[in-house]
PDB file of C-alpha atoms and ligand atoms in Angstrom:
ATOM      1  CA  MET L   1      -2.179 -12.349   6.627  1.00 93.00           C
ATOM      2  CA  ASN L   2      -2.468  -8.936   8.264  1.00 97.00           C
ATOM      3  CA  CYS L   3      -4.213  -7.160   5.419  1.00 98.00           C
ATOM      4  CA  GLU L   4      -7.691  -5.999   4.505  1.00 98.00           C
ATOM      5  CA  LEU L   5      -9.445  -4.825   1.382  1.00 98.00           C
ATOM      6  CA  MET L   6     -11.893  -2.261   2.718  1.00 98.00           C
ATOM      7  CA  ASP L   7     -14.954  -0.538   1.310  1.00 98.00           C
ATOM      8  CA  LEU L   8     -14.483   3.066   2.325  1.00 98.00           C
ATOM      9  CA  ARG L   9     -17.211   5.048   4.014  1.00 98.00           C
ATOM     10  CA  VAL L  10     -18.307   7.659   1.488  1.00 98.00           C
ATOM     11  CA  ASN L  11     -19.934  10.959   2.420  1.00 97.00           C
ATOM     12  CA  GLY L  12     -22.253  11.745  -0.445  1.00 94.00           C
ATOM     13  CA  ASP L  13     -24.757  14.512  -0.971  1.00 96.00           C
ATOM     14  CA  GLU L  14     -26.236  16.438  -3.866  1.00 97.00           C
ATOM     15  CA  ARG L  15     -22.848  18.064  -4.523  1.00 98.00           C
ATOM     16  CA  GLY L  16     -20.969  14.817  -4.965  1.00 98.00           C
ATOM     17  CA  LYS L  17     -18.816  12.548  -2.830  1.00 98.00           C
ATOM     18  CA  LEU L  18     -16.090  12.890  -0.221  1.00 98.00           C
ATOM     19  CA  VAL L  19     -13.991  10.267   1.535  1.00 98.00           C
ATOM     20  CA  ALA L  20     -12.201  11.173   4.770  1.00 98.00           C
ATOM     21  CA  VAL L  21      -9.320   9.181   6.213  1.00 98.00           C
ATOM     22  CA  GLU L  22      -8.006   9.336   9.761  1.00 98.00           C
ATOM     23  CA  LYS L  23      -7.226   6.780  12.456  1.00 98.00           C
ATOM     24  CA  GLY L  24     -10.481   4.970  13.164  1.00 97.00           C
ATOM     25  CA  VAL L  25     -12.174   6.338  10.046  1.00 97.00           C
ATOM     26  CA  ASN L  26     -11.406   4.263   6.966  1.00 98.00           C
ATOM     27  CA  CYS L  27      -7.910   3.587   8.328  1.00 98.00           C
ATOM     28  CA  PRO L  28      -6.543   1.541  11.262  1.00 98.00           C
ATOM     29  CA  PHE L  29      -3.437   3.688  11.915  1.00 98.00           C
ATOM     30  CA  GLU L  30      -2.532   7.314  12.462  1.00 98.00           C
ATOM     31  CA  VAL L  31      -1.421   8.756   9.141  1.00 98.00           C
ATOM     32  CA  LYS L  32       2.043  10.331   9.274  1.00 98.00           C
ATOM     33  CA  ARG L  33       2.892  10.342   5.570  1.00 98.00           C
ATOM     34  CA  ALA L  34       1.174  10.491   2.204  1.00 98.00           C
ATOM     35  CA  PHE L  35       2.587  10.027  -1.262  1.00 98.00           C
ATOM     36  CA  TYR L  36       1.064   9.296  -4.611  1.00 98.00           C
ATOM     37  CA  ILE L  37       2.217   7.467  -7.689  1.00 98.00           C
ATOM     38  CA  PHE L  38       1.238   8.571 -11.182  1.00 98.00           C
ATOM     39  CA  GLY L  39       2.627   8.672 -14.723  1.00 98.00           C
ATOM     40  CA  THR L  40       3.674   5.058 -14.234  1.00 98.00           C
ATOM     41  CA  LYS L  41       5.178   3.535 -17.366  1.00 97.00           C
ATOM     42  CA  ASP L  42       3.652   0.480 -18.971  1.00 92.00           C
ATOM     43  CA  LYS L  43       5.179  -2.719 -17.518  1.00 93.00           C
ATOM     44  CA  ALA L  44       6.762  -0.818 -14.603  1.00 98.00           C
ATOM     45  CA  ARG L  45       6.706  -2.397 -11.157  1.00 98.00           C
ATOM     46  CA  ARG L  46       6.832  -0.283  -8.039  1.00 98.00           C
ATOM     47  CA  GLY L  47       7.221  -1.250  -4.435  1.00 98.00           C
ATOM     48  CA  CYS L  48       9.173  -4.511  -4.458  1.00 98.00           C
ATOM     49  CA  HIS L  49      10.043  -4.083  -0.816  1.00 98.00           C
ATOM     50  CA  ALA L  50       8.859  -4.725   2.731  1.00 98.00           C
ATOM     51  CA  ASN L  51       8.952  -2.321   5.650  1.00 98.00           C
ATOM     52  CA  ARG L  52      10.079  -3.115   9.165  1.00 97.00           C
ATOM     53  CA  LYS L  53       7.814  -0.432  10.687  1.00 98.00           C
ATOM     54  CA  SER L  54       5.428   1.139   8.172  1.00 98.00           C
ATOM     55  CA  GLN L  55       1.837   0.106   7.612  1.00 98.00           C
ATOM     56  CA  PHE L  56       0.234   1.290   4.384  1.00 98.00           C
ATOM     57  CA  LEU L  57      -3.181   2.129   2.992  1.00 98.00           C
ATOM     58  CA  PHE L  58      -3.434   2.084  -0.814  1.00 98.00           C
ATOM     59  CA  ILE L  59      -6.248   3.875  -2.654  1.00 98.00           C
ATOM     60  CA  ALA L  60      -6.489   4.123  -6.442  1.00 98.00           C
ATOM     61  CA  LEU L  61      -7.868   7.668  -6.665  1.00 98.00           C
ATOM     62  CA  LYS L  62      -8.071   7.356 -10.442  1.00 98.00           C
ATOM     63  CA  GLY L  63      -7.598   4.464 -12.845  1.00 98.00           C
ATOM     64  CA  SER L  64      -6.416   1.105 -11.601  1.00 98.00           C
ATOM     65  CA  CYS L  65      -3.446  -1.009 -10.625  1.00 98.00           C
ATOM     66  CA  ARG L  66      -2.766  -4.407  -9.158  1.00 98.00           C
ATOM     67  CA  VAL L  67      -1.062  -5.036  -5.824  1.00 98.00           C
ATOM     68  CA  GLU L  68       0.566  -8.394  -5.100  1.00 98.00           C
ATOM     69  CA  PHE L  69       1.710  -9.012  -1.561  1.00 98.00           C
ATOM     70  CA  SER L  70       3.086 -11.719   0.659  1.00 98.00           C
ATOM     71  CA  ASP L  71       3.892 -12.259   4.322  1.00 97.00           C
ATOM     72  CA  GLY L  72       6.419 -14.942   3.427  1.00 95.00           C
ATOM     73  CA  ASN L  73       3.820 -17.704   3.528  1.00 94.00           C
ATOM     74  CA  ALA L  74       0.601 -16.708   1.795  1.00 95.00           C
ATOM     75  CA  GLU L  75       0.498 -14.589  -1.352  1.00 97.00           C
ATOM     76  CA  GLU L  76      -2.436 -12.443  -2.463  1.00 98.00           C
ATOM     77  CA  SER L  77      -3.302 -10.220  -5.378  1.00 98.00           C
ATOM     78  CA  VAL L  78      -5.809  -7.366  -5.368  1.00 98.00           C
ATOM     79  CA  LEU L  79      -7.057  -5.084  -8.130  1.00 98.00           C
ATOM     80  CA  LEU L  80      -7.539  -1.504  -6.967  1.00 98.00           C
ATOM     81  CA  ASP L  81      -9.918   0.185  -9.385  1.00 98.00           C
ATOM     82  CA  SER L  82     -12.105   2.507  -7.325  1.00 98.00           C
ATOM     83  CA  PRO L  83     -11.562   5.537  -5.055  1.00 98.00           C
ATOM     84  CA  THR L  84     -13.968   3.888  -2.613  1.00 98.00           C
ATOM     85  CA  LYS L  85     -11.744   0.841  -2.005  1.00 98.00           C
ATOM     86  CA  ALA L  86      -8.621   0.730   0.152  1.00 98.00           C
ATOM     87  CA  LEU L  87      -6.059  -1.974   0.777  1.00 98.00           C
ATOM     88  CA  TRP L  88      -4.482  -2.005   4.219  1.00 98.00           C
ATOM     89  CA  LEU L  89      -1.161  -3.809   4.606  1.00 98.00           C
ATOM     90  CA  ASP L  90       0.570  -4.273   7.944  1.00 98.00           C
ATOM     91  CA  LYS L  91       4.334  -3.889   8.387  1.00 98.00           C
ATOM     92  CA  MET L  92       6.594  -6.700   7.188  1.00 98.00           C
ATOM     93  CA  ILE L  93       4.600  -7.534   4.079  1.00 98.00           C
ATOM     94  CA  TRP L  94       6.386  -7.755   0.721  1.00 98.00           C
ATOM     95  CA  LYS L  95       4.470  -5.763  -1.897  1.00 98.00           C
ATOM     96  CA  GLU L  96       4.643  -5.083  -5.605  1.00 98.00           C
ATOM     97  CA  MET L  97       2.416  -2.723  -7.602  1.00 98.00           C
ATOM     98  CA  PHE L  98       2.024  -3.131 -11.368  1.00 98.00           C
ATOM     99  CA  ASP L  99      -0.485  -3.138 -14.256  1.00 98.00           C
ATOM    100  CA  PHE L 100      -1.052   0.585 -13.766  1.00 98.00           C
ATOM    101  CA  SER L 101      -3.595   2.071 -16.164  1.00 98.00           C
ATOM    102  CA  GLU L 102      -2.281   5.108 -18.014  1.00 97.00           C
ATOM    103  CA  ASP L 103      -4.430   7.459 -15.931  1.00 98.00           C
ATOM    104  CA  ALA L 104      -3.719   5.765 -12.589  1.00 98.00           C
ATOM    105  CA  VAL L 105      -3.137   7.887  -9.505  1.00 98.00           C
ATOM    106  CA  LEU L 106      -2.359   5.664  -6.524  1.00 98.00           C
ATOM    107  CA  LEU L 107      -2.524   7.348  -3.129  1.00 98.00           C
ATOM    108  CA  VAL L 108      -0.453   5.694  -0.403  1.00 98.00           C
ATOM    109  CA  LEU L 109      -0.868   6.618   3.253  1.00 98.00           C
ATOM    110  CA  SER L 110       1.595   5.394   5.852  1.00 98.00           C
ATOM    111  CA  SER L 111       1.841   5.058   9.609  1.00 98.00           C
ATOM    112  CA  GLU L 112       5.481   6.254   9.594  1.00 98.00           C
ATOM    113  CA  LYS L 113       7.520   9.102   8.204  1.00 98.00           C
ATOM    114  CA  TYR L 114       9.922   8.175   5.424  1.00 98.00           C
ATOM    115  CA  ASP L 115      12.987   6.329   6.637  1.00 98.00           C
ATOM    116  CA  ALA L 116      14.930   4.536   3.915  1.00 97.00           C
ATOM    117  CA  GLY L 117      16.573   2.439   6.654  1.00 97.00           C
ATOM    118  CA  GLU L 118      13.376   0.538   7.472  1.00 98.00           C
ATOM    119  CA  TYR L 119      12.919  -0.660   3.880  1.00 98.00           C
ATOM    120  CA  ILE L 120      13.886  -4.231   3.036  1.00 98.00           C
ATOM    121  CA  ARG L 121      14.561  -4.244  -0.696  1.00 97.00           C
ATOM    122  CA  SER L 122      15.696  -7.837  -1.160  1.00 97.00           C
ATOM    123  CA  ARG L 123      13.174 -10.654  -1.070  1.00 97.00           C
ATOM    124  CA  GLU L 124      15.814 -12.973   0.352  1.00 97.00           C
ATOM    125  CA  GLU L 125      16.520 -10.607   3.226  1.00 97.00           C
ATOM    126  CA  PHE L 126      12.769 -10.282   3.845  1.00 98.00           C
ATOM    127  CA  LEU L 127      12.309 -14.052   4.088  1.00 97.00           C
ATOM    128  CA  LYS L 128      15.309 -14.297   6.423  1.00 96.00           C
ATOM    129  CA  ALA L 129      13.908 -11.565   8.671  1.00 95.00           C
ATOM    130  CA  LYS L 130      10.569 -13.433   8.757  1.00 93.00           C
ATOM    131  CA  GLU L 131      12.279 -16.714   9.634  1.00 91.00           C
ATOM    132  CA  ALA L 132      14.238 -15.019  12.422  1.00 92.00           C
ATOM    133  CA  LYS L 133      10.973 -13.858  14.031  1.00 83.00           C
ATOM    134  CA  LYS L 134       9.434 -17.359  14.137  1.00 79.00           C
TER     135      LYS L 134
HETATM  136  P1  LIG G   1      10.653   4.104  -3.906  1.00 80.12           P
HETATM  137  O1  LIG G   1      10.749   3.582  -2.508  1.00 80.12           O
HETATM  138  O2  LIG G   1      11.538   3.486  -4.934  1.00 80.12           O
HETATM  139  O3  LIG G   1       9.151   4.022  -4.406  1.00 80.12           O
HETATM  140  P2  LIG G   1       8.227   2.697  -4.393  1.00 80.12           P
HETATM  141  O4  LIG G   1       7.495   2.718  -3.081  1.00 80.12           O
HETATM  142  O5  LIG G   1       7.360   2.776  -5.574  1.00 80.12           O
HETATM  143  O6  LIG G   1       9.157   1.551  -4.463  1.00 80.12           O
HETATM  144  O7  LIG G   1      10.894   5.665  -3.877  1.00 80.12           O
HETATM  145  C1  LIG G   1      11.220   6.416  -5.044  1.00 80.12           C
HETATM  146  C2  LIG G   1      11.979   7.651  -4.616  1.00 80.12           C
HETATM  147  O8  LIG G   1      11.166   8.511  -3.818  1.00 80.12           O
HETATM  148  C3  LIG G   1      13.197   7.334  -3.801  1.00 80.12           C
HETATM  149  O9  LIG G   1      14.228   8.209  -4.223  1.00 80.12           O
HETATM  150  C4  LIG G   1      12.814   7.662  -2.373  1.00 80.12           C
HETATM  151  C5  LIG G   1      11.766   8.733  -2.542  1.00 80.12           C
HETATM  152  N1  LIG G   1      10.718   8.695  -1.504  1.00 80.12           N
HETATM  153  C6  LIG G   1      10.670   9.681  -0.547  1.00 80.12           C
HETATM  154  O10 LIG G   1      11.488  10.619  -0.531  1.00 80.12           O
HETATM  155  N2  LIG G   1       9.686   9.632   0.401  1.00 80.12           N
HETATM  156  C7  LIG G   1       8.758   8.644   0.418  1.00 80.12           C
HETATM  157  O11 LIG G   1       7.865   8.631   1.310  1.00 80.12           O
HETATM  158  C8  LIG G   1       8.828   7.608  -0.576  1.00 80.12           C
HETATM  159  C9  LIG G   1       7.837   6.481  -0.590  1.00 80.12           C
HETATM  160  C10 LIG G   1       9.822   7.680  -1.519  1.00 80.12           C
END
């Protein structure tokens, strides 16, 4: 699957730590959009969609959450619990985020600006789109 759980390069000195993200540094794409998810209710699931164009980089800045994702064949599950870990997901991967800790702040960086039209929000439609590409 086109995905990678990465250990981020951390700049640390006597003052503390800093992580920078740009294309080629801790991230394989040019970042055009950032959003973050917080105050997530217990048992809530976010995501539950695939994107025709957008790649994503997920970083749990605080707390933790789980990300489950699938390319239509394989399925994987990753726990994000450190601001020094990032999960990269390519376009056309179904993803669901859940098990958010109460204090979780999940930063999401994307290769594309927001366009609701490139979201596939039905799993059936996602699998059909995958089949069509084979
Ligand atoms: P939604 O896609 O449901 O979030 P998730 O990725 O967790 O499934 O988005 C929630 C709301 O926020 C929805 O009204 C669309 C809006 N939104 C934007 O305006 N820009 C964005 O970049 C994103 C991700 C969402």
